[in-house]
Structure formats: structure tokens, C-alpha cells
XYZ file of N, CA and C in Angstrom:
846
model
N 48.534 -18.431 -69.085
C 49.239 -19.573 -68.182
C 48.321 -19.832 -67.141
N 48.537 -20.972 -66.276
C 47.706 -21.477 -65.317
C 48.171 -20.796 -63.988
N 47.324 -20.494 -63.054
C 47.755 -19.841 -62.035
C 46.832 -20.610 -60.931
N 47.010 -20.569 -59.398
C 46.144 -20.959 -58.534
C 44.784 -20.441 -58.559
N 44.517 -19.404 -59.246
C 43.117 -18.815 -59.593
C 42.450 -19.573 -60.597
N 43.314 -20.132 -61.361
C 42.515 -20.827 -62.666
C 41.622 -21.977 -62.258
N 40.331 -21.704 -62.945
C 39.071 -22.481 -62.546
C 39.147 -23.461 -63.669
N 39.164 -24.865 -63.407
C 39.023 -25.972 -64.344
C 37.433 -26.427 -64.422
N 37.038 -26.792 -65.335
C 35.747 -27.287 -65.735
C 36.034 -28.695 -66.446
N 35.692 -29.733 -66.048
C 35.736 -31.179 -66.857
C 34.332 -31.361 -67.091
N 34.220 -31.822 -68.400
C 32.835 -32.217 -68.918
C 33.042 -33.737 -69.142
N 32.206 -34.439 -68.416
C 32.358 -35.861 -68.286
C 33.208 -36.289 -67.300
N 32.549 -37.152 -66.240
C 33.487 -37.715 -65.233
C 33.603 -39.148 -65.595
N 34.127 -39.423 -66.677
C 34.602 -41.084 -66.765
C 35.820 -41.094 -66.028
N 36.638 -42.316 -66.370
C 37.893 -42.644 -65.715
C 38.741 -41.380 -66.249
N 38.914 -41.003 -67.382
C 39.940 -39.986 -67.813
C 39.499 -38.579 -67.059
N 38.287 -38.003 -67.223
C 37.807 -36.970 -66.810
C 38.050 -36.863 -65.217
N 37.459 -37.952 -64.566
C 37.844 -38.165 -63.120
C 39.115 -37.923 -62.715
N 40.092 -38.678 -63.271
C 41.554 -38.687 -62.981
C 42.045 -37.258 -63.209
N 41.416 -36.597 -64.291
C 42.101 -35.224 -64.349
C 41.645 -34.362 -63.281
N 40.664 -34.504 -62.978
C 39.863 -33.861 -61.829
C 40.859 -34.233 -60.412
N 40.822 -35.208 -60.240
C 41.502 -35.807 -59.067
C 43.075 -35.281 -58.918
N 43.741 -35.358 -60.193
C 45.203 -34.832 -60.147
C 45.241 -33.305 -59.945
N 44.463 -32.490 -60.653
C 44.154 -31.021 -60.202
C 43.949 -30.555 -59.074
N 42.891 -31.282 -58.602
C 42.497 -31.140 -57.123
C 43.577 -31.256 -56.083
N 44.358 -32.230 -56.317
C 45.172 -32.752 -55.349
C 46.320 -31.690 -55.264
N 46.544 -31.131 -56.473
C 47.541 -30.074 -56.530
C 47.086 -28.634 -56.325
N 45.914 -28.512 -55.651
C 45.344 -27.162 -55.226
C 44.381 -26.285 -56.121
N 44.149 -27.091 -57.108
C 43.330 -26.146 -58.129
C 41.828 -26.456 -57.882
N 41.006 -25.326 -58.480
C 39.693 -25.441 -58.062
C 39.022 -26.047 -59.510
N 38.368 -27.312 -59.067
C 37.700 -28.085 -60.170
C 36.312 -28.322 -60.112
N 35.667 -28.051 -61.134
C 34.259 -28.231 -61.397
C 33.870 -29.345 -62.364
N 32.958 -29.973 -62.240
C 32.513 -30.876 -63.358
C 31.090 -30.958 -63.741
N 30.724 -31.260 -64.844
C 29.428 -31.444 -65.464
C 29.278 -32.825 -65.994
N 28.249 -33.571 -65.503
C 28.363 -35.095 -65.800
C 26.802 -35.296 -65.875
N 26.192 -36.092 -66.677
C 24.899 -36.326 -66.892
C 24.512 -37.278 -65.781
N 25.193 -38.130 -65.206
C 24.940 -39.036 -64.145
C 25.429 -38.574 -62.890
N 24.051 -38.021 -61.992
C 24.271 -37.696 -60.607
C 24.992 -38.346 -59.794
N 24.790 -39.840 -59.818
C 25.592 -40.621 -59.016
C 27.206 -40.528 -59.055
N 27.734 -40.041 -60.406
C 28.920 -39.945 -60.456
C 29.398 -38.671 -59.814
N 28.588 -37.568 -59.897
C 28.764 -36.329 -59.192
C 29.054 -36.529 -57.922
N 27.656 -37.206 -57.300
C 27.770 -37.509 -55.871
C 28.996 -38.069 -55.191
N 29.528 -39.103 -56.274
C 30.786 -39.910 -55.682
C 31.979 -38.855 -55.913
N 32.000 -38.093 -56.638
C 33.204 -37.399 -57.016
C 33.151 -36.195 -55.806
N 32.053 -35.784 -55.319
C 32.123 -34.740 -54.368
C 32.337 -35.418 -53.029
N 31.773 -36.768 -52.797
C 32.005 -37.351 -51.565
C 33.437 -37.743 -51.273
N 34.041 -38.009 -52.293
C 35.529 -38.354 -52.418
C 36.599 -37.320 -52.672
N 35.981 -36.142 -52.689
C 37.014 -34.893 -52.728
C 37.498 -34.781 -54.087
N 36.994 -35.542 -54.981
C 37.727 -35.282 -56.538
C 37.311 -34.023 -57.025
N 36.252 -33.464 -56.703
C 35.921 -32.089 -57.459
C 35.440 -31.071 -56.288
N 35.436 -29.932 -56.691
C 35.023 -28.853 -55.510
C 33.334 -28.717 -55.846
N 32.914 -28.792 -57.097
C 31.608 -28.524 -57.253
C 31.115 -29.355 -58.635
N 29.969 -29.715 -58.536
C 29.432 -30.553 -59.824
C 27.996 -30.613 -60.054
N 27.559 -30.814 -61.109
C 26.378 -30.803 -61.713
C 25.983 -31.460 -62.909
N 24.807 -31.687 -63.145
C 24.198 -32.406 -64.333
C 24.233 -31.518 -65.405
N 23.972 -30.343 -65.172
C 23.948 -29.038 -66.058
C 23.773 -27.727 -65.411
N 24.832 -26.907 -65.789
C 25.058 -25.460 -65.133
C 25.715 -24.705 -65.909
N 24.900 -23.720 -66.606
C 25.601 -22.585 -67.512
C 26.673 -21.775 -66.871
N 26.336 -21.603 -65.540
C 27.307 -20.768 -64.718
C 28.701 -21.317 -64.864
N 28.792 -22.491 -64.466
C 30.102 -23.410 -64.543
C 30.649 -23.075 -65.749
N 29.910 -23.221 -66.923
C 30.382 -23.093 -68.204
C 31.063 -21.600 -68.410
N 30.404 -20.738 -67.846
C 30.643 -19.167 -68.250
C 31.986 -18.540 -67.354
N 32.253 -19.417 -66.242
C 33.152 -18.995 -65.302
C 34.375 -19.785 -65.393
N 34.483 -20.979 -66.376
C 35.640 -21.509 -66.335
C 36.758 -21.056 -67.059
N 37.880 -21.108 -66.745
C 39.102 -20.714 -67.548
C 39.654 -21.593 -68.444
N 39.709 -23.086 -68.029
C 39.980 -24.112 -68.806
C 38.984 -25.096 -68.796
N 38.447 -25.480 -69.919
C 37.406 -26.555 -70.026
C 38.058 -27.836 -70.762
N 37.977 -28.826 -69.905
C 38.480 -30.236 -70.696
C 37.244 -30.944 -70.889
N 36.932 -31.375 -72.333
C 36.002 -32.041 -72.778
C 36.356 -33.480 -72.861
N 35.781 -34.228 -71.764
C 36.205 -35.744 -71.816
C 34.904 -36.417 -72.324
N 34.682 -36.532 -73.401
C 33.462 -37.027 -73.895
C 33.970 -37.887 -75.279
N 33.069 -38.835 -75.855
C 33.378 -39.531 -77.127
C 33.683 -38.434 -78.162
N 34.739 -38.679 -79.083
C 34.943 -37.747 -80.106
C 33.730 -36.974 -80.827
N 32.696 -37.658 -81.293
C 31.816 -37.002 -82.033
C 30.955 -35.947 -80.997
N 30.808 -36.558 -79.926
C 30.017 -35.904 -78.933
C 30.816 -34.507 -78.307
N 32.136 -34.705 -78.372
C 32.991 -33.558 -78.185
C 32.649 -32.523 -78.962
N 32.503 -32.773 -80.292
C 32.207 -31.655 -81.369
C 31.077 -31.021 -81.153
N 30.131 -32.145 -80.883
C 28.426 -31.409 -80.545
C 28.440 -30.717 -79.419
N 29.108 -30.993 -78.329
C 29.033 -30.336 -77.117
C 29.617 -28.741 -77.345
N 30.750 -28.794 -77.719
C 31.352 -27.592 -78.039
C 30.613 -26.592 -79.005
N 30.095 -27.240 -79.916
C 29.443 -26.375 -80.950
C 28.038 -25.857 -80.155
N 27.463 -26.593 -79.279
C 26.125 -26.010 -78.743
C 26.446 -25.185 -77.577
N 27.688 -25.486 -76.739
C 27.631 -24.528 -75.552
C 28.813 -23.324 -75.780
N 29.582 -23.356 -76.948
C 30.272 -22.526 -76.989
C 30.224 -20.950 -76.752
N 28.777 -20.787 -77.076
C 28.293 -19.269 -76.905
C 28.344 -18.996 -75.188
N 28.373 -19.689 -74.420
C 28.489 -19.608 -73.020
C 30.020 -19.436 -72.661
N 31.005 -19.669 -73.268
C 32.381 -19.549 -72.930
C 32.765 -18.208 -72.294
N 33.648 -18.286 -71.342
C 34.214 -17.107 -71.020
C 35.120 -16.473 -72.124
N 35.283 -15.189 -72.333
C 36.149 -14.740 -73.189
C 37.600 -15.123 -72.736
N 38.503 -15.687 -73.621
C 39.813 -16.007 -73.213
C 39.975 -17.621 -72.684
N 38.801 -18.260 -72.748
C 38.909 -19.605 -72.012
C 39.808 -20.508 -73.034
N 40.251 -21.436 -72.510
C 40.945 -22.273 -73.174
C 40.303 -23.917 -73.288
N 39.910 -24.268 -74.304
C 39.266 -25.670 -74.413
C 40.129 -26.793 -74.941
N 39.995 -27.890 -74.214
C 40.770 -29.100 -74.914
C 39.912 -30.273 -74.831
N 40.338 -31.316 -75.398
C 39.531 -32.623 -75.322
C 40.745 -33.719 -74.889
N 40.333 -35.013 -74.786
C 40.735 -36.081 -74.423
C 40.631 -37.220 -75.385
N 40.389 -36.906 -76.672
C 39.970 -38.076 -77.674
C 41.196 -38.748 -77.995
N 41.180 -39.883 -78.573
C 42.242 -40.794 -78.804
C 42.326 -40.668 -80.533
N 41.506 -39.914 -81.220
C 41.551 -39.974 -82.687
C 41.361 -38.453 -82.854
N 41.897 -37.609 -83.938
C 41.747 -36.308 -83.974
C 41.338 -35.905 -85.381
N 41.113 -36.889 -86.201
C 40.506 -36.546 -87.603
C 39.119 -36.443 -87.296
N 38.383 -35.548 -87.852
C 37.011 -35.445 -87.532
C 36.508 -34.773 -86.382
N 37.444 -34.271 -85.545
C 37.376 -33.556 -84.116
C 37.976 -32.238 -84.323
N 39.321 -32.160 -84.648
C 40.148 -30.784 -84.378
C 39.608 -29.828 -85.349
N 39.514 -30.164 -86.684
C 39.094 -29.142 -87.900
C 37.816 -28.651 -87.694
N 36.651 -29.776 -87.366
C 35.454 -29.350 -87.032
C 35.214 -28.168 -86.109
N 35.923 -28.433 -84.927
C 35.920 -27.566 -83.806
C 36.577 -26.220 -84.239
N 37.686 -26.218 -84.459
C 38.404 -24.808 -84.984
C 37.604 -24.292 -86.083
N 37.028 -24.734 -86.750
C 36.531 -24.058 -87.875
C 34.955 -23.240 -87.466
N 34.571 -23.791 -86.094
C 33.133 -23.038 -85.793
C 33.666 -22.323 -84.388
N 34.698 -22.481 -83.774
C 35.099 -21.951 -82.461
C 34.971 -20.442 -82.491
N 34.545 -19.752 -81.544
C 34.566 -18.336 -81.378
C 36.087 -17.944 -81.456
N 36.210 -16.394 -82.018
C 37.522 -15.979 -82.203
C 38.081 -15.483 -80.889
N 37.112 -15.282 -79.882
C 37.750 -14.953 -78.399
C 38.042 -16.063 -77.377
N 37.913 -17.407 -78.015
C 38.384 -18.548 -76.984
C 39.374 -19.309 -77.983
N 39.906 -20.476 -77.283
C 40.723 -21.261 -78.011
C 40.801 -22.586 -78.007
N 40.469 -23.398 -79.046
C 40.593 -24.964 -78.804
C 41.922 -25.375 -79.082
N 42.399 -26.208 -78.402
C 43.776 -26.806 -78.513
C 43.747 -28.447 -78.244
N 43.770 -29.070 -78.948
C 43.498 -30.588 -78.769
C 44.746 -31.233 -78.214
N 44.496 -32.333 -77.363
C 45.326 -32.795 -76.486
C 44.980 -34.577 -76.373
N 45.828 -35.176 -75.993
C 45.750 -36.570 -75.960
C 46.528 -37.102 -74.885
N 45.928 -37.429 -73.772
C 46.462 -38.212 -72.591
C 46.422 -39.784 -72.816
N 47.661 -40.300 -73.223
C 47.608 -41.713 -73.507
C 47.794 -42.263 -72.365
N 46.774 -42.402 -71.538
C 46.764 -43.511 -70.384
C 45.168 -43.944 -70.296
N 45.307 -44.827 -69.589
C 43.700 -45.597 -69.247
C 43.744 -46.834 -68.589
N 42.536 -47.438 -68.187
C 42.462 -48.841 -67.689
C 41.284 -49.602 -68.399
N 41.090 -50.736 -68.108
C 40.325 -51.419 -68.861
C 39.079 -51.450 -67.937
N 38.676 -50.189 -67.207
C 37.505 -50.051 -66.414
C 36.958 -48.557 -66.973
N 35.740 -48.174 -66.447
C 35.268 -47.138 -66.754
C 34.549 -46.265 -65.454
N 34.412 -45.089 -65.590
C 33.597 -44.497 -64.527
C 34.417 -43.592 -63.383
N 33.992 -42.710 -62.944
C 34.768 -41.983 -61.942
C 35.072 -42.637 -60.621
N 34.500 -43.719 -60.316
C 34.680 -44.614 -58.977
C 36.226 -45.131 -59.319
N 36.689 -45.329 -60.654
C 38.028 -45.870 -60.791
C 38.909 -44.801 -61.149
N 38.530 -43.476 -60.770
C 39.773 -42.276 -61.186
C 40.797 -42.630 -60.386
N 42.088 -42.323 -61.007
C 43.291 -42.690 -60.376
C 44.324 -41.773 -61.080
N 44.740 -40.547 -60.645
C 45.746 -39.752 -61.338
C 47.159 -40.262 -61.420
N 47.328 -41.382 -60.746
C 48.696 -42.002 -61.057
C 48.899 -42.691 -62.392
N 47.757 -42.859 -62.792
C 47.980 -43.446 -64.481
C 48.617 -42.629 -65.361
N 48.739 -41.138 -65.007
C 49.283 -40.227 -65.856
C 50.851 -40.523 -65.598
N 51.333 -40.799 -64.385
C 52.700 -40.700 -64.166
C 53.570 -41.421 -65.028
N 53.330 -42.321 -65.655
C 54.187 -43.324 -66.516
C 53.699 -43.010 -67.976
N 52.829 -41.993 -68.319
C 51.989 -41.956 -69.617
C 52.638 -40.700 -70.389
N 52.246 -40.877 -71.718
C 52.794 -39.775 -72.603
C 51.502 -38.662 -72.624
N 51.686 -37.553 -72.953
C 50.911 -36.364 -73.283
C 51.286 -35.892 -74.472
N 50.079 -35.886 -75.479
C 50.412 -35.301 -76.782
C 49.638 -33.896 -77.135
N 50.091 -33.012 -77.521
C 49.501 -31.854 -77.893
C 49.481 -31.538 -79.400
N 48.470 -31.054 -79.696
C 48.152 -31.220 -81.138
C 47.902 -29.751 -81.874
N 48.895 -28.881 -81.826
C 48.838 -27.374 -82.163
C 48.537 -27.519 -83.864
N 47.679 -26.443 -83.970
C 47.497 -26.127 -85.531
C 48.085 -24.681 -85.783
N 47.826 -24.138 -87.172
C 48.078 -22.847 -87.347
C 47.055 -21.756 -86.589
N 46.204 -22.161 -86.070
C 45.160 -21.451 -85.300
C 45.506 -21.336 -83.809
N 46.349 -22.025 -83.306
C 46.770 -22.034 -81.855
C 47.809 -21.087 -81.401
N 47.874 -20.583 -80.466
C 48.991 -19.533 -79.758
C 49.954 -20.441 -78.989
N 51.147 -19.822 -79.072
C 52.030 -20.390 -77.919
C 51.631 -20.217 -76.494
N 50.761 -19.255 -76.159
C 50.235 -19.399 -74.955
C 49.560 -20.314 -74.440
N 48.673 -20.859 -75.341
C 47.636 -22.038 -75.048
C 48.557 -23.329 -75.150
N 49.561 -23.549 -75.995
C 50.536 -24.503 -75.830
C 51.208 -24.603 -74.606
N 51.775 -23.596 -74.140
C 52.392 -23.680 -72.870
C 51.505 -23.808 -71.700
N 50.232 -23.421 -71.895
C 49.376 -23.573 -70.706
C 48.939 -25.052 -70.773
N 48.608 -25.679 -71.719
C 48.351 -27.088 -71.805
C 49.706 -28.005 -71.424
N 50.856 -27.567 -71.898
C 51.929 -28.257 -71.325
C 52.163 -28.037 -69.737
N 51.968 -26.975 -69.457
C 52.153 -26.761 -67.836
C 51.036 -27.701 -67.192
N 49.770 -27.851 -67.441
C 48.630 -28.755 -67.179
C 49.227 -30.215 -67.080
N 49.773 -30.470 -68.069
C 50.389 -32.048 -68.182
C 51.220 -32.262 -67.194
N 52.075 -31.277 -67.011
C 53.290 -31.413 -65.960
C 52.552 -31.187 -64.493
N 51.697 -30.606 -64.205
C 50.866 -30.423 -62.966
C 50.304 -32.044 -62.655
N 49.814 -32.523 -64.024
C 49.261 -33.920 -63.615
C 50.246 -35.182 -63.569
N 51.451 -34.622 -63.815
C 52.768 -35.605 -63.674
C 53.026 -36.261 -64.924
N 52.547 -36.185 -66.046
C 52.852 -36.772 -67.154
C 54.409 -37.137 -67.500
N 54.680 -38.358 -67.894
C 55.940 -38.717 -67.737
C 56.722 -38.075 -68.983
N 55.917 -37.920 -70.105
C 56.547 -37.131 -71.393
C 55.506 -36.652 -71.978
N 55.937 -35.283 -72.417
C 55.080 -34.299 -73.088
C 55.546 -33.817 -74.601
N 54.739 -34.136 -75.594
C 55.211 -33.874 -77.030
C 54.232 -33.393 -77.694
N 54.518 -32.846 -79.028
C 53.656 -32.198 -79.951
C 53.602 -32.822 -81.182
N 52.523 -32.910 -81.763
C 52.283 -33.706 -83.044
C 51.251 -33.018 -83.907
N 51.388 -33.090 -85.210
C 50.384 -32.598 -85.932
C 49.092 -33.626 -86.189
N 48.055 -33.068 -86.527
C 46.734 -33.975 -86.276
C 46.924 -35.315 -87.195
N 47.676 -34.971 -88.302
C 47.915 -36.104 -89.313
C 48.943 -37.284 -88.663
N 50.024 -36.467 -88.125
C 50.986 -37.612 -87.896
C 50.433 -38.338 -86.486
N 49.612 -37.515 -85.762
C 49.164 -38.337 -84.571
C 48.248 -39.274 -84.809
N 47.476 -39.146 -85.808
C 46.339 -40.316 -86.221
C 46.903 -41.389 -86.930
N 48.057 -41.151 -87.565
C 48.900 -42.304 -88.132
C 49.631 -43.110 -87.240
N 50.192 -42.253 -86.309
C 50.989 -42.962 -85.154
C 50.047 -43.760 -84.141
N 48.852 -43.126 -83.908
C 48.017 -43.844 -82.913
C 47.241 -45.056 -83.673
N 47.298 -44.970 -84.965
C 46.667 -45.977 -85.626
C 47.594 -47.173 -85.430
N 48.798 -47.110 -85.124
C 49.793 -48.232 -85.155
C 49.900 -48.758 -83.505
N 50.128 -47.867 -82.650
C 50.690 -48.067 -81.206
C 49.216 -48.153 -80.365
N 48.119 -47.838 -80.934
C 46.848 -47.983 -79.942
C 45.852 -48.540 -80.779
N 45.232 -48.268 -81.853
C 44.216 -48.866 -82.509
C 44.501 -50.063 -83.371
N 45.739 -50.362 -83.690
C 46.089 -51.780 -84.208
C 46.087 -52.715 -83.178
N 46.821 -52.245 -81.893
C 46.941 -53.156 -80.998
C 45.630 -53.551 -80.280
N 44.527 -52.921 -80.437
C 43.211 -53.174 -79.923
C 42.504 -54.157 -80.948
N 42.526 -53.745 -82.197
C 42.298 -54.736 -83.082
C 42.663 -56.000 -83.058
N 43.998 -56.257 -82.644
C 44.662 -57.438 -82.667
C 44.178 -58.344 -81.339
N 44.019 -57.458 -80.205
C 43.573 -58.265 -79.157
C 42.111 -58.576 -79.305
N 41.351 -57.733 -79.905
C 39.818 -58.158 -80.202
C 39.915 -59.484 -81.140
N 40.591 -59.252 -82.292
C 40.737 -60.450 -82.991
C 41.148 -61.704 -82.574
N 42.164 -61.799 -81.608
C 42.627 -62.829 -81.076
C 41.507 -63.389 -80.190
N 40.923 -62.725 -79.344
C 39.950 -63.130 -78.371
C 38.666 -63.778 -79.192
N 38.337 -63.247 -80.388
C 37.158 -63.726 -81.468
C 37.770 -64.997 -82.330
N 39.053 -65.443 -82.120
C 39.427 -66.463 -82.823
C 38.902 -67.729 -82.422
N 38.934 -67.963 -80.929
C 38.538 -69.126 -80.250
C 37.675 -68.823 -79.166
N 36.455 -69.669 -79.358
C 35.363 -69.441 -78.289
C 35.301 -70.355 -77.295
N 36.618 -71.033 -76.938
C 36.612 -71.851 -75.926
C 36.490 -71.192 -74.371
N 35.389 -71.588 -73.754
C 34.949 -70.828 -72.566
C 35.844 -71.299 -71.409
N 36.694 -72.289 -71.698
C 37.842 -72.883 -70.579
C 39.059 -72.453 -70.899
N 39.446 -71.322 -71.512
C 40.535 -70.933 -71.751
C 41.162 -70.469 -70.546
N 40.393 -69.888 -69.490
C 41.094 -69.447 -68.308
C 41.816 -70.626 -67.481
N 41.346 -71.762 -67.807
C 41.974 -72.933 -67.214
C 43.365 -73.174 -67.438
N 43.718 -72.727 -68.723
C 44.961 -73.167 -69.503
C 45.789 -72.207 -69.718
N 45.215 -70.708 -69.843
C 46.147 -69.858 -70.179
C 47.398 -69.349 -69.256
N 48.285 -68.867 -69.607
C 49.564 -68.256 -68.791
C 49.429 -66.579 -68.828
N 50.359 -66.173 -68.538
C 50.624 -64.632 -68.474
C 50.553 -63.974 -69.806
N 51.337 -64.566 -70.875
C 51.552 -64.208 -72.112
C 50.142 -63.998 -72.733
N 49.172 -64.887 -72.679
C 47.927 -64.678 -73.427
C 46.904 -63.753 -72.718
N 47.233 -63.599 -71.218
C 46.345 -62.410 -70.320
C 46.981 -61.097 -70.838
N 48.281 -61.022 -71.020
C 48.837 -59.755 -71.173
C 48.428 -59.195 -72.509
N 48.496 -60.261 -73.632
C 48.229 -59.662 -74.772
C 46.903 -59.558 -75.017
N 45.705 -59.780 -74.402
C 44.505 -59.807 -74.722
C 43.820 -58.761 -73.531
N 44.683 -58.072 -72.823
C 44.142 -57.322 -71.450
C 43.360 -56.142 -72.164
N 43.615 -55.601 -73.303
C 42.828 -54.466 -73.903
C 41.706 -55.005 -74.904
N 41.433 -56.236 -74.832
C 40.265 -56.782 -75.316
C 38.895 -56.587 -74.660
N 39.037 -55.999 -73.429
C 37.834 -55.903 -72.474
C 37.547 -54.508 -73.174
N 36.755 -54.215 -73.948
C 36.552 -53.009 -74.731
C 35.191 -52.429 -74.794
N 35.181 -50.926 -74.600
C 33.813 -50.225 -74.829
C 33.358 -50.336 -76.329
N 32.342 -50.966 -76.683
C 32.082 -51.198 -77.982
C 31.609 -49.904 -78.687
N 30.887 -49.012 -77.864
C 30.276 -47.890 -78.493
C 31.528 -46.948 -78.657
N 32.392 -46.634 -77.712
C 33.643 -45.683 -78.064
C 34.561 -46.188 -79.201
N 35.009 -47.521 -79.057
C 35.861 -48.148 -79.912
C 35.242 -48.139 -81.401
N 34.157 -48.327 -81.402
C 33.640 -48.443 -82.953
C 33.600 -47.125 -83.435
N 33.349 -46.042 -82.763
C 33.439 -44.762 -83.103
C 34.939 -44.179 -83.573
N 35.847 -44.794 -82.585
C 37.197 -44.483 -82.717
C 37.774 -44.995 -84.123
N 37.662 -46.278 -84.157
C 38.137 -47.176 -85.402
C 37.587 -46.480 -86.828
N 36.198 -46.097 -86.790
C 35.874 -45.427 -88.150
C 36.257 -44.060 -88.429
N 36.620 -43.261 -87.207
C 37.129 -41.878 -87.572
C 38.463 -42.111 -88.123
N 39.196 -43.131 -87.682
C 40.714 -43.352 -88.052
C 40.574 -44.550 -88.935
N 39.740 -44.974 -89.687
C 39.756 -46.321 -90.622
C 40.704 -46.322 -91.728
N 41.104 -45.167 -92.350
C 42.035 -45.346 -93.374
C 43.516 -45.572 -92.777
N 43.801 -45.075 -91.770
C 45.038 -45.387 -91.044
C 44.977 -46.853 -90.503
N 44.017 -47.071 -89.888
C 43.762 -48.527 -89.375
C 43.901 -49.687 -90.261
N 43.293 -49.432 -91.520
C 43.232 -50.580 -92.472
C 44.693 -50.515 -92.946
N 45.211 -49.595 -93.033
C 46.821 -49.744 -93.744
C 47.542 -50.283 -92.458
N 47.538 -50.132 -91.278
C 48.265 -50.859 -90.361
C 47.803 -52.317 -90.105
N 46.484 -52.797 -90.417
C 46.203 -54.037 -90.435
C 46.768 -54.697 -91.525
N 46.799 -54.063 -92.735
C 47.238 -54.624 -93.846
C 48.978 -54.953 -93.790
N 49.515 -54.120 -93.042
C 51.127 -54.235 -92.820
C 51.149 -55.411 -91.882
N 50.444 -55.401 -90.797
C 50.412 -56.298 -89.933
C 50.065 -57.772 -90.514
N 48.924 -57.884 -91.404
C 48.738 -59.106 -91.811
C 50.035 -59.643 -92.810
N 50.572 -58.766 -93.377
C 51.732 -59.118 -94.368
C 52.967 -59.481 -93.344
N 52.943 -59.105 -92.151
C 54.281 -59.486 -91.287
C 53.936 -60.861 -90.705
N 52.726 -61.023 -90.448
C 52.179 -62.417 -89.921
C 52.524 -63.389 -91.084
N 52.126 -63.217 -92.404
C 52.243 -63.930 -93.487
C 53.694 -64.330 -93.667
N 54.355 -63.181 -93.230
C 55.901 -63.450 -93.542
C 56.439 -64.436 -92.412
N 56.076 -64.405 -91.124
C 56.498 -65.415 -90.074
C 55.783 -66.684 -90.416
N 54.683 -66.809 -91.178
C 54.053 -68.096 -91.403
C 55.018 -68.689 -92.491
N 55.481 -67.941 -93.656
C 56.293 -68.488 -94.529
C 57.565 -69.131 -94.012
N 58.185 -68.487 -92.904
C 59.476 -69.029 -92.521
C 59.122 -70.392 -91.884
N 57.870 -70.671 -91.379
C 57.680 -72.043 -90.751
C 57.279 -73.075 -91.985
N 56.532 -72.332 -93.035
C 56.200 -73.336 -94.062
C 57.454 -73.775 -94.816
N 58.443 -72.925 -94.806
C 59.628 -73.252 -95.536
C 60.868 -73.767 -94.653
N 60.590 -74.063 -93.421
C 61.569 -74.509 -92.534
C 62.858 -73.632 -92.305
N 62.540 -72.323 -92.459
C 63.617 -71.185 -92.555
C 63.873 -70.911 -90.894
N 64.724 -71.531 -90.412
C 65.009 -71.504 -89.094
C 65.774 -70.314 -88.747
N 66.747 -70.044 -89.459
C 67.621 -68.541 -89.432
C 66.704 -67.491 -89.509
N 65.897 -67.510 -90.686
C 64.834 -66.410 -90.748
C 63.960 -66.145 -89.750
N 63.665 -67.283 -89.115
C 62.606 -67.079 -87.999
C 63.181 -66.548 -86.719
N 64.661 -66.891 -86.561
C 65.490 -66.386 -85.437
C 65.507 -64.836 -85.637
N 65.925 -64.485 -87.101
C 66.013 -63.030 -87.267
C 64.793 -62.104 -86.836
N 63.613 -62.707 -87.099
C 62.537 -62.016 -86.689
C 62.390 -61.766 -85.331
N 62.802 -62.953 -84.523
C 63.003 -62.778 -82.972
C 63.699 -61.720 -82.442
N 64.978 -61.912 -83.252
C 66.082 -61.183 -82.726
C 65.668 -59.610 -82.906
N 64.967 -59.367 -83.916
C 64.601 -57.813 -84.400
C 63.473 -57.372 -83.535
N 62.665 -58.270 -83.291
C 61.528 -57.777 -82.270
C 61.934 -57.323 -80.884
N 62.872 -58.603 -80.498
C 63.335 -58.266 -79.136
C 64.341 -56.983 -78.938
N 65.089 -56.749 -80.180
C 65.762 -55.419 -80.085
C 64.854 -54.194 -80.041
N 63.731 -54.376 -80.727
C 62.978 -53.175 -80.822
C 62.080 -52.991 -79.332
N 61.700 -54.010 -79.000
C 61.040 -54.064 -77.611
C 61.760 -53.644 -76.459
N 63.332 -53.774 -76.434
C 64.098 -53.308 -75.548
C 64.264 -51.708 -75.359
N 64.016 -51.295 -76.430
C 63.879 -49.678 -76.492
C 62.964 -48.993 -75.556
N 61.799 -49.950 -75.303
C 60.673 -49.534 -74.104
C 61.259 -49.562 -72.716
N 62.301 -50.745 -72.715
C 62.761 -50.855 -71.068
C 63.751 -49.638 -70.842
N 63.989 -48.909 -71.776
C 64.870 -47.667 -71.305
C 64.113 -46.459 -70.699
């Protein structure tokens, strides 16, 4: 379990890694970070986000009780494979990747027997990147998902749940890797695909002069990191392709109501969507 003596190490001080560090340090925990960008380390130290930071430090790795790998999915696998030989016996390692296929099994297949990797997904973020935008309050209305497998212990699950509570997550749940990637393919990856496609449908550079809140809200997530999200889409492409097919079919259904002047049918679609959206307002 996590105690006030627990030493946290964040690998990668981006928005999420920086926000983890900020939230943990605010709550009195010792937080260190490894980040390739020295300017990010300097910013985090200057603003009290971390206790100690370095672009590379094996002592930090070997002394950490909990390591949060806040890197791109494929990079997370590579980093753990490379540096696990330095992990402290009994250390708990987790990640923040938004896709788990291609991440969890490869890591658990190679991880040392005396340490434990338990994947998790903080479902929070902004359309900005970097530690200078770190903000632990983004977790306070967000969901935190833990993804245990048969290789994980109750103690590790309880520790990650405790960490999520410390960070103030609104809801904490558990899913299998398969259920997670199917779910995330719909609620996150499809929504990003829709936003990107909508912005690429029309190249009118004067849209800003005419649009209202609906267009701005719907396309907010179209400001996207092309390197990260192309990796995420391909790792979860089977689920995403299915969701795109289902979404396309539903758009065609709405289109057919218009073609056939089916007023009542169109209203039924509006009624159903309104009822489903209201569930979020609770």
C-alpha cells in the first residue's frame, strides 16, 4: 500500500505525467521525474511540481517504489524492457496509455518476477501538451480505469486505487484489456476520428467567422498530436474500424430519414440521442 514514505517516479513530464506529479506532491508525497527535455525538468522544479528531476538517473529508477511511465504506448514497452533490470524489488509499475493491446501483454510477458506491472488509464486531458500545462484538477471530474490480469495481485490493485483516490479521480473502475480497448474505441478513438474527419471535410479558412459553439465544441479534440494518435489508432485499429462502420451506418440511417421525408423517424432519433445524453448530466 501507499504510505507517506512511498517514492514516486514519473517517466515523461508531459501534461499527464506533470499533472500526476503535481497532484501527488500537493498531497505530501515525494515525487521525482525523468524527462529528456531539461527545460521541462527546470520548469517542474521551479514551480514545485517535483522534488527532484533528471534527464537520466539510474539511482532514481532503483529507489522508486511506484513508477508511472507516461510515454507513448510503444515507447512505454521499450522503456520498461530496457530499464526493468534497475527496478527496486517489490516496485509497482504502471502506465497511462489510452490503448492496452500491444502494451499490457508484451510488458507482463517480460517483466521481472519480483516487480509488478499493472496497467491503468487516467481518462483526462487537454488539447495542449507539456508540463507547463500541468493541472491536477483535470482528474477531479475524470474516470480512472485499472486493468488487472491474472498476473496481478490484490495489493497492487489496491495501491493503484489508492493512488487514484489521492489524485482525486471522480470514478475508479476495473476492466479487462479487451473490454477497455473495445470501450475506448467508441468513447475516445471514434470521437477523435469524427472530429478529425469533420475538420478535414471543409477547408474554408474563414469558418471562424461564422461558426458557433456547437462546431467549436464538436471539433475541440481535432487539435491532435499526430505522432501519438496515429500510434494509438493503429494499435486499436480493429476496434476503431468496427466503430467507424457502426457510426457510418447510423449516419446513413439519419440520411435516409431525410431522403424519405420521414419526420417521425427523424424525431425518434433526436429523442433517443437526447435521452442517452441526459445520462451524462447525472
